[in-house]
Coordinates of C-alpha atoms and ligand atoms in Angstrom, one line a residue:
X1 CA 141.9 -35.4 9.5
X2 CA 145.3 -34.4 8.1
X3 CA 145.8 -33.8 4.5
X4 CA 148.5 -35.4 2.4
X5 CA 149.8 -34.4 -1.0
X6 CA 152.5 -35.7 -3.3
X7 CA 153.7 -34.6 -6.7
X8 CA 156.0 -36.1 -9.3
X9 CA 156.4 -34.7 -12.8
X10 CA 158.3 -32.0 -14.7
X11 CA 157.2 -28.9 -12.8
X12 CA 158.6 -27.3 -9.7
X13 CA 157.0 -29.5 -7.0
X14 CA 157.0 -27.1 -4.1
X15 CA 154.5 -24.6 -5.5
X16 CA 152.1 -27.4 -6.6
X17 CA 152.3 -29.1 -3.3
X18 CA 151.7 -25.9 -1.3
X19 CA 148.7 -25.0 -3.5
X20 CA 147.4 -28.5 -2.8
X21 CA 148.0 -28.2 0.9
X22 CA 146.1 -24.9 1.0
X23 CA 143.1 -26.6 -0.5
X24 CA 143.4 -29.5 2.0
X25 CA 143.8 -27.3 5.0
X26 CA 140.1 -27.9 6.0
X27 CA 141.2 -31.4 6.9
X28 CA 143.6 -30.1 9.6
X29 CA 145.4 -26.9 10.2
X30 CA 147.6 -27.3 13.3
X31 CA 150.9 -27.4 11.3
X32 CA 152.2 -27.9 7.9
X33 CA 155.2 -29.3 6.2
X34 CA 156.8 -30.2 2.9
X35 CA 159.7 -32.3 1.7
X36 CA 161.2 -31.8 -1.8
X37 CA 163.6 -34.3 -3.3
X38 CA 166.5 -33.1 -5.4
X39 CA 169.7 -35.0 -6.4
X40 CA 169.0 -37.7 -3.8
X41 CA 168.7 -35.1 -1.0
X42 CA 165.6 -34.0 0.9
X43 CA 164.8 -30.4 1.6
X44 CA 162.4 -30.3 4.5
X45 CA 160.4 -27.4 5.8
X46 CA 157.8 -27.7 8.5
X47 CA 156.1 -25.5 11.0
X48 CA 153.4 -25.3 13.6
X49 CA 150.5 -23.1 12.2
X50 CA 148.9 -22.6 8.9
X51 CA 150.3 -23.4 5.4
X52 CA 150.5 -19.6 4.8
X53 CA 152.9 -19.3 7.8
X54 CA 155.0 -22.1 6.4
X55 CA 155.3 -20.3 3.0
X56 CA 156.3 -17.0 4.6
X57 CA 158.9 -18.4 6.9
X58 CA 160.7 -20.9 4.8
X59 CA 163.3 -20.1 2.2
X60 CA 163.8 -23.9 1.5
X61 CA 160.6 -23.8 -0.4
X62 CA 162.3 -22.0 -3.3
X63 CA 164.1 -25.2 -4.2
X64 CA 163.4 -26.6 -7.6
X65 CA 163.0 -30.4 -7.3
X66 CA 160.3 -32.0 -9.3
X67 CA 159.1 -34.5 -6.8
X68 CA 157.9 -34.0 -3.2
X69 CA 155.3 -34.6 -0.5
X70 CA 153.4 -32.3 1.8
X71 CA 151.2 -32.5 4.9
X72 CA 148.7 -30.4 6.8
X73 CA 148.2 -31.8 10.3
X74 CA 145.4 -32.3 12.9
X75 CA 147.4 -33.4 15.9
X76 CA 146.8 -36.8 17.6
X77 CA 150.0 -38.0 19.1
X78 CA 152.2 -35.1 20.3
X79 CA 151.4 -31.5 20.7
X80 CA 151.3 -28.8 18.0
X81 CA 155.1 -28.1 17.5
X82 CA 157.5 -27.7 14.7
X83 CA 159.1 -31.0 15.6
X84 CA 155.8 -32.9 15.4
X85 CA 154.8 -31.5 12.1
X86 CA 155.3 -33.8 9.1
X87 CA 157.4 -34.5 7.0
X88 CA 159.4 -36.9 9.2
X89 CA 162.7 -38.4 8.2
X90 CA 164.1 -41.7 9.2
X91 CA 167.1 -41.4 11.6
X92 CA 169.5 -42.4 8.8
X93 CA 168.0 -39.7 6.6
X94 CA 167.1 -42.1 3.8
X95 CA 163.3 -41.8 4.0
X96 CA 160.9 -38.9 4.2
X97 CA 157.3 -39.7 5.1
X98 CA 153.9 -38.1 5.7
X99 CA 151.0 -39.8 7.3
X100 CA 147.3 -39.3 7.9
X101 CA 145.8 -41.7 10.5
X102 CA 146.9 -43.4 13.7
X103 CA 149.5 -46.1 14.2
X104 CA 148.0 -48.1 17.1
X105 CA 151.0 -50.4 17.7
X106 CA 153.6 -47.6 17.5
X107 CA 154.8 -47.9 21.1
X108 CA 156.0 -51.5 20.7
X109 CA 157.6 -50.8 17.3
X110 CA 159.4 -47.7 18.8
X111 CA 160.8 -49.8 21.6
X112 CA 162.1 -52.3 19.2
X113 CA 163.6 -49.7 16.9
X114 CA 165.3 -47.9 19.9
X115 CA 167.1 -51.2 20.7
X116 CA 168.4 -51.2 17.1
X117 CA 169.8 -47.7 17.5
X118 CA 167.2 -45.7 15.6
X119 CA 166.5 -42.3 17.1
X120 CA 163.3 -40.1 17.2
X121 CA 162.9 -36.4 16.9
X122 CA 159.2 -36.1 17.6
X123 CA 156.5 -37.4 19.8
X124 CA 154.4 -38.7 16.9
X125 CA 153.3 -42.2 16.1
X126 CA 154.2 -41.5 12.5
X127 CA 158.0 -41.4 13.0
X128 CA 158.1 -45.1 13.8
X129 CA 156.8 -45.8 10.3
X130 CA 159.8 -44.2 8.5
X131 CA 162.3 -45.7 10.8
X132 CA 160.7 -49.2 10.4
X133 CA 160.9 -48.7 6.6
X134 CA 164.6 -47.7 7.0
X135 CA 165.2 -50.8 9.2
X136 CA 163.7 -53.2 6.6
X137 CA 165.6 -51.4 3.8
X138 CA 168.9 -51.7 5.5
X139 CA 168.2 -55.5 6.1
X140 CA 166.9 -56.1 2.5
X141 CA 169.6 -57.1 0.0
X142 CA 169.8 -54.8 -3.0
X143 CA 168.0 -56.4 -5.9
X144 CA 167.5 -55.6 -9.5
X145 CA 164.1 -57.2 -9.6
X146 CA 161.2 -55.0 -8.5
X147 CA 161.8 -52.0 -6.3
X148 CA 163.6 -52.6 -3.1
X149 CA 162.0 -49.3 -1.8
X150 CA 158.5 -50.5 -2.7
X151 CA 159.0 -53.9 -1.1
X152 CA 160.3 -52.5 2.1
X153 CA 157.3 -50.2 2.4
X154 CA 155.0 -53.2 1.8
X155 CA 156.9 -55.3 4.4
X156 CA 156.6 -52.5 6.9
X157 CA 152.9 -52.0 6.4
X158 CA 152.3 -55.7 7.1
X159 CA 153.5 -54.9 10.7
X160 CA 151.3 -51.9 11.2
X161 CA 148.0 -51.8 13.1
X162 CA 145.8 -48.8 12.8
X163 CA 144.9 -46.4 10.0
X164 CA 147.1 -44.7 7.5
X165 CA 147.3 -42.8 4.3
X166 CA 151.0 -42.4 3.7
X167 CA 153.5 -41.1 1.1
X168 CA 157.2 -42.0 1.3
X169 CA 160.3 -40.9 -0.6
X170 CA 163.7 -42.6 -0.6
X171 CA 166.9 -40.7 -1.2
X172 CA 168.2 -43.7 -3.2
X173 CA 165.3 -43.4 -5.6
X174 CA 165.1 -39.8 -6.6
X175 CA 162.1 -40.0 -8.9
X176 CA 159.8 -42.3 -7.0
X177 CA 157.1 -42.0 -4.4
X178 CA 155.4 -44.9 -2.7
X179 CA 152.0 -44.3 -1.1
X180 CA 149.5 -46.5 0.6
X181 CA 146.2 -46.5 2.4
X182 CA 144.3 -48.4 5.1
X183 CA 141.4 -46.6 6.7
X184 CA 142.5 -43.1 5.5
X185 CA 141.6 -41.8 2.1
X186 CA 144.0 -41.7 -0.8
X187 CA 143.5 -40.7 -4.5
X188 CA 145.8 -40.5 -7.4
X189 CA 145.5 -37.7 -10.0
X190 CA 146.7 -38.7 -13.4
X191 CA 147.8 -35.5 -15.2
X192 CA 149.7 -34.5 -18.3
X193 CA 153.2 -36.0 -17.8
X194 CA 152.7 -35.8 -14.0
X195 CA 151.0 -37.6 -11.1
X196 CA 149.7 -36.3 -7.9
X197 CA 148.5 -38.2 -4.8
X198 CA 146.3 -36.6 -2.2
X199 CA 143.8 -37.3 0.6
X200 CA 141.1 -35.6 -1.5
X201 CA 140.3 -34.4 -5.0
X202 CA 140.3 -30.7 -3.9
X203 CA 144.2 -30.9 -3.8
X204 CA 144.6 -32.0 -7.4
X205 CA 141.6 -30.6 -9.3
X206 CA 143.5 -27.6 -10.6
X207 CA 145.8 -29.9 -12.5
X208 CA 143.7 -32.9 -13.5
X209 CA 140.2 -34.3 -13.3
X210 CA 141.4 -37.9 -14.0
X211 CA 141.4 -39.7 -10.7
X212 CA 142.1 -43.2 -9.4
X213 CA 140.4 -43.9 -6.0
X214 CA 142.7 -46.3 -4.1
X215 CA 141.2 -49.0 -1.9
X216 CA 142.2 -50.0 1.6
X217 CA 145.3 -52.3 1.5
X218 CA 146.5 -50.9 -1.8
X219 CA 150.0 -49.5 -2.5
X220 CA 150.8 -47.0 -5.2
X221 CA 154.2 -46.8 -6.8
X222 CA 154.8 -43.5 -8.7
X223 CA 157.7 -42.6 -11.0
X224 CA 157.9 -39.6 -13.3
X225 CA 156.8 -41.8 -16.2
X226 CA 154.2 -44.2 -14.9
X227 CA 152.4 -45.7 -11.9
X228 CA 151.4 -49.1 -10.7
X229 CA 149.1 -50.3 -7.9
X230 CA 149.4 -53.5 -6.0
X231 CA 148.1 -54.9 -2.7
X232 CA 149.8 -55.5 0.6
X233 CA 150.0 -59.1 -0.6
X234 CA 151.9 -58.0 -3.7
X235 CA 149.1 -58.7 -6.2
X236 CA 148.8 -56.3 -9.1
X237 CA 145.7 -54.2 -9.3
X238 CA 144.3 -52.8 -12.6
X239 CA 143.5 -49.2 -12.0
X240 CA 140.2 -47.6 -13.0
X241 CA 140.6 -43.9 -13.9
X242 CA 137.4 -41.9 -13.1
X243 CA 136.6 -38.4 -14.2
X244 CA 135.7 -35.9 -11.5
X245 CA 132.7 -33.9 -12.5
X246 CA 133.4 -30.7 -10.5
X247 CA 136.1 -28.2 -11.3
X248 CA 138.5 -25.8 -9.6
X249 CA 135.9 -23.0 -9.4
X250 CA 133.8 -25.2 -7.0
X251 CA 136.7 -25.0 -4.5
X252 CA 137.2 -21.2 -4.7
X253 CA 135.6 -18.6 -2.6
X254 CA 134.3 -16.8 -5.8
X255 CA 133.8 -13.5 -4.0
X256 CA 132.4 -14.8 -0.7
X257 CA 134.2 -13.9 2.5
X258 CA 134.2 -17.4 3.8
X259 CA 133.3 -20.9 2.5
X260 CA 130.7 -21.1 5.1
X261 CA 128.9 -18.0 3.7
X262 CA 129.4 -19.3 0.1
X263 CA 128.0 -22.7 1.0
X264 CA 125.0 -21.3 2.9
X265 CA 124.0 -19.2 -0.1
X266 CA 124.6 -22.1 -2.5
X267 CA 121.9 -24.1 -0.8
X268 CA 119.0 -23.4 -3.3
X269 CA 121.2 -24.8 -6.2
X270 CA 122.7 -27.6 -4.0
X271 CA 119.2 -28.8 -3.0
X272 CA 118.1 -28.6 -6.6
X273 CA 121.0 -30.9 -7.5
X274 CA 120.1 -33.4 -4.8
X275 CA 116.6 -33.7 -6.2
X276 CA 117.4 -33.7 -9.9
X277 CA 116.0 -36.7 -11.7
X278 CA 114.8 -38.3 -8.5
X279 CA 111.0 -38.0 -8.9
X280 CA 108.8 -40.7 -10.5
X281 CA 107.1 -39.8 -13.8
X282 CA 103.7 -39.8 -12.2
X283 CA 104.9 -37.1 -9.8
X284 CA 103.8 -38.9 -6.6
X285 CA 107.0 -40.4 -5.2
X286 CA 110.7 -40.3 -5.2
X287 CA 113.0 -42.4 -7.4
X288 CA 116.5 -43.5 -6.5
X289 CA 118.7 -45.0 -9.1
X290 CA 121.5 -46.3 -6.9
X291 CA 119.8 -48.2 -4.1
X292 CA 120.5 -51.6 -5.7
X293 CA 117.6 -53.2 -4.0
X294 CA 114.3 -53.9 -5.8
X295 CA 111.2 -52.1 -4.7
X296 CA 109.8 -55.5 -3.8
X297 CA 112.6 -56.3 -1.5
X298 CA 112.7 -52.8 -0.1
X299 CA 109.0 -53.2 0.7
X300 CA 109.9 -56.1 3.0
X301 CA 112.0 -54.0 5.3
X302 CA 110.3 -53.5 8.6
X303 CA 112.9 -51.5 10.4
X304 CA 115.5 -48.9 9.3
X305 CA 118.7 -48.2 11.1
X306 CA 120.5 -44.9 10.5
X307 CA 124.1 -44.4 11.6
X308 CA 126.1 -41.2 11.5
X309 CA 128.1 -38.6 13.4
X310 CA 127.7 -34.9 14.2
X311 CA 125.4 -32.9 11.9
X312 CA 124.7 -36.0 9.8
X313 CA 123.4 -37.6 13.0
X314 CA 121.0 -34.7 13.4
X315 CA 119.8 -35.2 9.8
X316 CA 119.1 -38.9 10.7
X317 CA 117.0 -37.8 13.6
X318 CA 114.9 -35.7 11.3
X319 CA 114.6 -38.6 8.9
X320 CA 113.5 -40.9 11.7
X321 CA 110.7 -38.4 12.5
X322 CA 109.6 -38.1 8.9
X323 CA 109.8 -41.9 8.0
X324 CA 107.9 -42.9 11.1
X325 CA 105.3 -40.1 10.5
X326 CA 104.7 -40.6 6.8
X327 CA 105.6 -44.2 6.3
X328 CA 104.8 -45.7 9.7
X329 CA 108.0 -47.8 9.8
X330 CA 110.1 -47.9 12.9
X331 CA 113.5 -46.2 12.6
X332 CA 116.5 -46.4 15.0
X333 CA 119.2 -43.8 14.9
X334 CA 122.6 -44.4 16.5
X335 CA 125.8 -42.5 16.8
X336 CA 128.2 -44.5 14.6
X337 CA 130.7 -44.5 17.4
X338 CA 128.2 -45.9 19.9
X339 CA 126.7 -48.5 17.6
X340 CA 130.0 -50.2 17.0
X341 CA 130.3 -51.1 20.7
X342 CA 126.7 -51.6 21.6
X343 CA 125.1 -54.9 21.2
X344 CA 121.9 -53.6 19.7
X345 CA 119.2 -56.3 19.1
X346 CA 118.5 -56.0 15.4
X347 CA 115.4 -57.3 13.5
X348 CA 115.4 -59.8 10.7
X349 CA 114.3 -57.5 8.0
X350 CA 116.3 -54.5 8.9
X351 CA 118.1 -52.2 6.5
X352 CA 120.9 -49.8 7.4
X353 CA 121.6 -46.3 6.0
X354 CA 124.9 -44.7 6.9
X355 CA 124.9 -40.9 6.4
X356 CA 128.2 -39.1 5.8
X357 CA 129.1 -36.0 3.8
X358 CA 132.7 -37.0 3.4
X359 CA 132.2 -40.7 3.3
X360 CA 135.5 -41.1 5.2
X361 CA 134.4 -40.6 8.8
X362 CA 136.1 -43.5 10.5
X363 CA 133.4 -44.1 13.2
X364 CA 130.7 -44.3 10.5
X365 CA 132.9 -46.5 8.3
X366 CA 133.6 -48.9 11.2
X367 CA 129.9 -49.0 12.2
X368 CA 129.0 -49.8 8.6
X369 CA 131.5 -52.6 8.6
X370 CA 130.0 -53.9 11.8
X371 CA 126.5 -53.9 10.4
X372 CA 127.7 -55.7 7.3
X373 CA 129.5 -58.2 9.4
X374 CA 126.2 -58.9 11.1
X375 CA 124.8 -59.7 7.7
X376 CA 122.8 -56.6 7.0
X377 CA 122.6 -54.6 3.8
X378 CA 124.0 -51.1 4.2
X379 CA 123.2 -48.2 1.9
X380 CA 125.0 -44.9 2.1
X381 CA 123.9 -41.3 1.9
X382 CA 127.1 -39.5 0.9
X383 CA 128.4 -36.4 -0.9
X384 CA 131.9 -37.2 -1.9
X385 CA 131.8 -39.5 -4.9
X386 CA 134.2 -42.4 -4.7
X387 CA 134.6 -42.1 -0.9
X388 CA 135.4 -45.3 1.1
X389 CA 131.8 -45.4 2.5
X390 CA 130.3 -45.1 -0.9
X391 CA 132.5 -47.8 -2.3
X392 CA 131.9 -50.2 0.6
X393 CA 128.1 -49.8 0.7
X394 CA 125.8 -52.0 -1.3
X395 CA 124.3 -48.9 -2.9
X396 CA 123.0 -45.5 -1.9
X397 CA 122.2 -41.9 -2.7
X398 CA 124.7 -39.3 -3.6
X399 CA 123.9 -35.9 -2.4
X400 CA 125.5 -34.0 -5.4
X401 CA 126.0 -30.7 -3.5
X402 CA 129.6 -30.2 -4.7
X403 CA 132.6 -29.9 -2.5
X404 CA 131.8 -28.6 1.1
X405 CA 134.9 -26.9 2.3
X406 CA 133.8 -24.9 5.3
X407 CA 134.5 -27.1 8.3
X408 CA 131.0 -26.5 9.7
X409 CA 128.5 -28.4 7.5
X410 CA 125.7 -26.3 5.9
X411 CA 124.7 -27.3 2.4
X412 CA 125.5 -31.0 3.0
X413 CA 123.4 -31.0 6.1
X414 CA 120.3 -29.5 4.4
X415 CA 120.8 -31.9 1.5
X416 CA 120.8 -34.8 4.0
X417 CA 117.5 -33.5 5.4
X418 CA 116.2 -33.4 1.9
X419 CA 117.3 -37.0 1.2
X420 CA 115.6 -38.1 4.4
X421 CA 112.4 -36.3 3.4
X422 CA 112.6 -38.1 0.0
X423 CA 113.1 -41.4 1.6
X424 CA 110.1 -40.9 3.9
X425 CA 108.1 -40.2 0.7
X426 CA 109.5 -43.3 -1.1
X427 CA 108.8 -45.6 1.8
X428 CA 105.5 -43.9 2.6
X429 CA 104.2 -44.4 -1.0
X430 CA 105.1 -48.1 -0.8
X431 CA 102.7 -48.2 2.1
X432 CA 99.7 -46.1 3.1
X433 CA 100.5 -42.7 1.6
X434 CA 97.9 -41.9 -1.0
X435 CA 98.6 -40.8 -4.6
X436 CA 97.3 -37.3 -3.9
X437 CA 99.3 -36.9 -0.7
X438 CA 102.3 -38.1 -2.6
X439 CA 101.8 -35.5 -5.3
X440 CA 101.4 -32.8 -2.7
X441 CA 104.5 -34.0 -1.0
X442 CA 106.5 -34.0 -4.3
X443 CA 105.3 -30.5 -5.2
X444 CA 106.4 -29.3 -1.7
X445 CA 109.9 -30.8 -2.2
X446 CA 110.2 -29.3 -5.7
X447 CA 109.5 -25.9 -4.1
X448 CA 112.4 -26.3 -1.6
X449 CA 115.1 -24.3 -3.6
X450 CA 112.7 -21.4 -4.0
X451 CA 111.6 -21.4 -0.4
X452 CA 115.2 -21.6 0.8
X453 CA 116.0 -18.6 -1.5
X454 CA 113.3 -16.6 0.1
X455 CA 114.5 -17.5 3.6
X456 CA 118.0 -16.4 2.7
X457 CA 116.6 -13.0 2.0
X458 CA 116.5 -12.6 5.8
X459 CA 120.3 -12.5 6.0
X460 CA 120.6 -8.7 6.6
X461 CA 118.0 -8.8 9.4
X462 CA 119.8 -11.8 11.0
X463 CA 123.1 -10.1 10.7
X464 CA 121.7 -7.2 12.8
X465 CA 120.4 -9.7 15.4
X466 CA 123.8 -11.4 15.4
X467 CA 125.5 -8.1 16.2
X468 CA 123.3 -7.6 19.3
X469 CA 123.7 -11.2 20.6
X470 CA 127.4 -11.9 19.8
X471 CA 128.5 -11.0 23.4
X472 CA 126.4 -13.6 25.2
X473 CA 128.3 -16.7 26.5
X474 CA 125.4 -19.2 26.6
X475 CA 122.5 -20.0 24.4
X476 CA 119.6 -22.5 24.4
X477 CA 118.1 -23.8 21.1
X478 CA 114.6 -25.2 21.5
X479 CA 112.3 -27.0 19.1
X480 CA 109.8 -29.8 19.0
X481 CA 109.3 -33.0 17.0
X482 CA 111.2 -32.7 13.7
X483 CA 112.5 -29.3 14.8
X484 CA 114.2 -30.7 17.9
X485 CA 117.1 -32.2 15.9
X486 CA 117.2 -28.8 14.0
X487 CA 117.6 -27.1 17.4
X488 CA 120.5 -29.5 18.2
X489 CA 122.1 -28.6 14.8
X490 CA 121.6 -24.9 15.6
X491 CA 123.4 -25.3 18.9
X492 CA 126.2 -27.3 17.3
X493 CA 126.7 -24.7 14.6
X494 CA 127.0 -21.9 17.1
X495 CA 129.5 -23.8 19.2
X496 CA 131.6 -24.8 16.3
X497 CA 132.1 -21.5 14.6
X498 CA 131.8 -19.0 17.5
X499 CA 133.0 -21.0 20.5
X500 CA 129.9 -19.9 22.4
X501 CA 128.4 -22.5 24.7
X502 CA 125.0 -23.6 23.4
X503 CA 122.6 -26.5 24.1
X504 CA 119.7 -27.9 22.0
X505 CA 116.7 -29.3 23.8
X506 CA 113.1 -30.3 23.0
X507 CA 111.3 -27.2 23.9
X508 CA 109.1 -28.8 26.6
X509 CA 112.0 -30.6 28.2
X510 CA 113.6 -27.3 29.0
X511 CA 111.6 -27.1 32.2
X512 CA 113.1 -30.4 33.5
X513 CA 116.5 -28.9 34.1
X514 CA 117.9 -26.4 31.6
X515 CA 115.5 -23.7 32.7
X516 CA 117.9 -23.3 35.6
X517 CA 120.3 -21.6 33.1
X518 CA 117.8 -19.0 32.1
X519 CA 118.5 -15.4 33.1
X520 CA 118.9 -12.2 31.1
X521 CA 122.3 -13.5 30.2
X522 CA 121.2 -16.7 28.5
X523 CA 119.1 -16.1 25.3
X524 CA 117.0 -18.9 23.8
X525 CA 116.4 -19.5 20.1
X526 CA 113.0 -20.9 19.7
X527 CA 111.8 -22.7 16.5
X528 CA 108.1 -21.8 16.3
X529 CA 106.1 -23.6 13.6
X530 CA 102.5 -22.9 12.8
X531 CA 100.1 -25.9 13.4
X532 CA 99.5 -28.1 16.4
X533 CA 102.7 -27.4 18.2
X534 CA 102.3 -23.6 18.0
X535 CA 100.5 -23.0 21.3
X536 CA 102.7 -25.5 23.2
X537 CA 105.9 -23.9 22.0
X538 CA 104.5 -20.4 22.9
X539 CA 103.8 -21.7 26.4
X540 CA 107.5 -22.7 26.7
X541 CA 108.5 -19.2 25.5
X542 CA 106.2 -17.6 28.2
X543 CA 108.0 -19.7 30.8
X544 CA 111.4 -18.3 29.6
X545 CA 110.0 -14.8 29.5
X546 CA 108.7 -15.1 33.1
X547 CA 112.3 -15.7 34.1
X548 CA 113.7 -12.7 32.2
X549 CA 115.2 -14.8 29.4
X550 CA 115.7 -13.1 26.0
X551 CA 114.1 -14.9 23.0
X552 CA 114.9 -15.1 19.4
X553 CA 111.9 -16.7 17.6
X554 CA 112.3 -18.4 14.2
X555 CA 108.6 -18.4 13.4
X556 CA 106.4 -19.4 10.5
X557 CA 105.1 -16.3 8.6
X558 CA 101.7 -15.4 9.8
X559 CA 102.0 -16.9 13.2
X560 CA 100.5 -14.5 15.8
X561 CA 103.0 -14.4 18.6
X562 CA 101.7 -12.9 21.8
X563 CA 102.9 -9.4 22.4
X564 CA 106.3 -9.3 24.1
X565 CA 107.0 -13.0 24.1
X566 CA 109.9 -12.7 21.6
X567 CA 112.6 -10.1 21.6
X568 CA 113.5 -10.8 18.0
X569 CA 111.5 -12.5 15.3
X570 CA 112.9 -14.1 12.2
X571 CA 110.2 -15.2 9.8
X572 CA 110.4 -18.3 7.7
X573 CA 107.9 -19.1 4.9
X574 CA 105.0 -21.4 5.6
X575 CA 105.8 -24.8 4.1
X576 CA 105.0 -28.6 4.1
X577 CA 106.0 -30.5 7.2
X578 CA 108.7 -32.4 5.3
X579 CA 110.3 -29.2 4.2
X580 CA 110.1 -27.3 7.5
X581 CA 113.3 -28.7 9.0
X582 CA 115.3 -27.5 6.0
X583 CA 113.8 -24.0 6.0
X584 CA 114.1 -23.7 9.8
X585 CA 117.8 -24.6 9.6
X586 CA 118.7 -21.6 7.3
X587 CA 118.3 -18.8 9.9
X588 CA 120.3 -20.7 12.4
X589 CA 123.2 -21.2 10.0
X590 CA 123.1 -17.5 9.3
X591 CA 122.9 -16.5 12.9
X592 CA 125.9 -18.7 13.8
X593 CA 127.9 -17.4 10.9
X594 CA 127.2 -13.8 11.5
X595 CA 127.9 -14.1 15.3
X596 CA 131.3 -15.8 14.4
X597 CA 132.1 -13.1 12.0
X598 CA 131.2 -10.5 14.6
X599 CA 133.6 -12.2 17.0
X600 CA 136.3 -12.4 14.3
X601 CA 136.5 -16.1 14.6
X602 CA 138.3 -18.2 12.0
X603 CA 134.9 -19.3 10.5
X604 CA 136.1 -21.9 8.0
X605 CA 138.7 -23.4 10.2
X606 CA 137.4 -23.3 13.8
X607 CA 139.9 -24.2 16.5
X608 CA 140.4 -27.9 17.3
X609 CA 138.2 -29.1 14.4
X610 CA 138.8 -30.8 11.1
X611 CA 136.4 -31.5 8.3
X612 CA 136.8 -35.2 7.8
X613 CA 137.3 -37.1 11.1
X614 CA 139.3 -40.1 10.1
X615 CA 140.5 -41.0 13.5
X616 CA 138.5 -42.8 16.2
Ligands
F6R701 C1 129.4 -30.2 11.9 C2 130.1 -31.2 11.2 C3 130.4 -32.5 11.8 C4 130.1 -33.6 10.7 C5 130.6 -35.0 11.3 C6 130.3 -36.1 10.3 O1 129.2 -29.0 11.3 O2 130.5 -30.9 10.0 O3 129.7 -32.7 12.9 O4 128.8 -33.6 10.4 O5 131.9 -35.0 11.5 O6 130.9 -35.9 9.1 P1 130.5 -36.7 7.8 O7 129.2 -36.3 7.4 O8 131.6 -36.4 6.8 O9 130.6 -38.2 8.2

């Protein structure tokens, strides 16, 4: 939530920062702001609304300073107004600051600063930070040793409770930026005679692929010539410069209308990347290089716990089903935000997986820390390389699907389903799954990209259905067993991008309450697999039809649906049970996407949402 960018170098900073902000807008898009430093003066422009609006309305952006900071906001404290947009200035005008996170003890600090004569222009928690820095700076004697600016930021942060990724400029230090993180992401891009800081690689990738991932409690000091990293306790840190493997093209639309569309259609390649190099030579099981636990120790695990939020939580529910079905090991799935505060009894030989596309979701990070505190090993399933969750886990599985920019998760979700299916195979083969069942399973997984490609061919048909159904206000999504979490995901996707109310239910549960919603005005999307559940699901469909409900059936090819039971049918290829949730997801993604387009929604930036939820 919120994106921060900073630049210091030889080029005009405003254009570079604005470009970075546009690429970070998926993190928050309530308001945007920028501050450029020139000749010891700040030029600040900020505005409620999108970055584009800021650019159009602000002549100040033409200024030519070569250092500056910028912010795109997802509001927490204070409404969406120009005044609450960042950058914030200290009341003496000496400091300009941007912030991603929440300052929990801001009220007490504000009270203190008011008694000292500091004034506040916004309702944000952030503004106390720059005034507290100003307070320490004014008290601190000028010194030639070290940077007074840096030391005052350090001193200030020692008083701060909460989460932050910040960047600060001081009018006395025209070519310096100080930046720090705790709980919110922060990276440094090391370019050619220039440095950039940002919440995320997307903001800097057009200028450099050399990146330093900062850790919690670290402070970055940038000048036009060099940089240094130290801790809150003033210990020097030796930076490790990593090379990002993806490039600027991965963050462009490349001809698609929206990132959501692009990412839906990228799924065959993305899933291929998730699997690459991850099957054993004998072709009967999966192979994970980064688990950092020996197969012998892994074999001792008698209970798995999965923690995640949102779509990732749905992926965990599917993993639970597949691991229990194919490996016969109990699995518990918790919302990260609930696990933290529940006192769940945990077994002796349990292992945790945290699943997070971004690797920055604060609830999942906190839940992971709680599991670690209790002495458990925690592995991560994560897409963003170098994320906090990846770094704090004992090991894990990178998804390798490239940057996911659309706020609604698509390719990252199906990749998480795939990782879950591969884990079920890996654990299953350590137990009762036979060699030949393993080979059949592996071959099915290898066929996923192709089967997803074939499913995507249904897009024109689904688009026509979307046009007919876009005007409904309520939907039910119904599925059974591993397709129940997929129904939950279908409902979530529709809600997120089209703002249509939708609920996911196990198909047979529908008659215990939700059936009261059914009328000709509330369509149901049924996931109808072939096999043992087919007749059961069809019975549920008949119950809806008897109450005049309209039905969109996503059904396995070759299933003989009784005449008249479905108003619309979307066929999906027949496939292995472990692959079915992935394949069944695709039509629901397309349906949500096309309905949202039909309703002219802001598909990639739905209202009130942000891609990476870094506040509790
Ligand atoms: C839904 C969606 C969210 C995320 C959730 C967790 O489309 O994107 O529900 O799945 O916020 O995010 P990560 O996976 O980054 O932890």
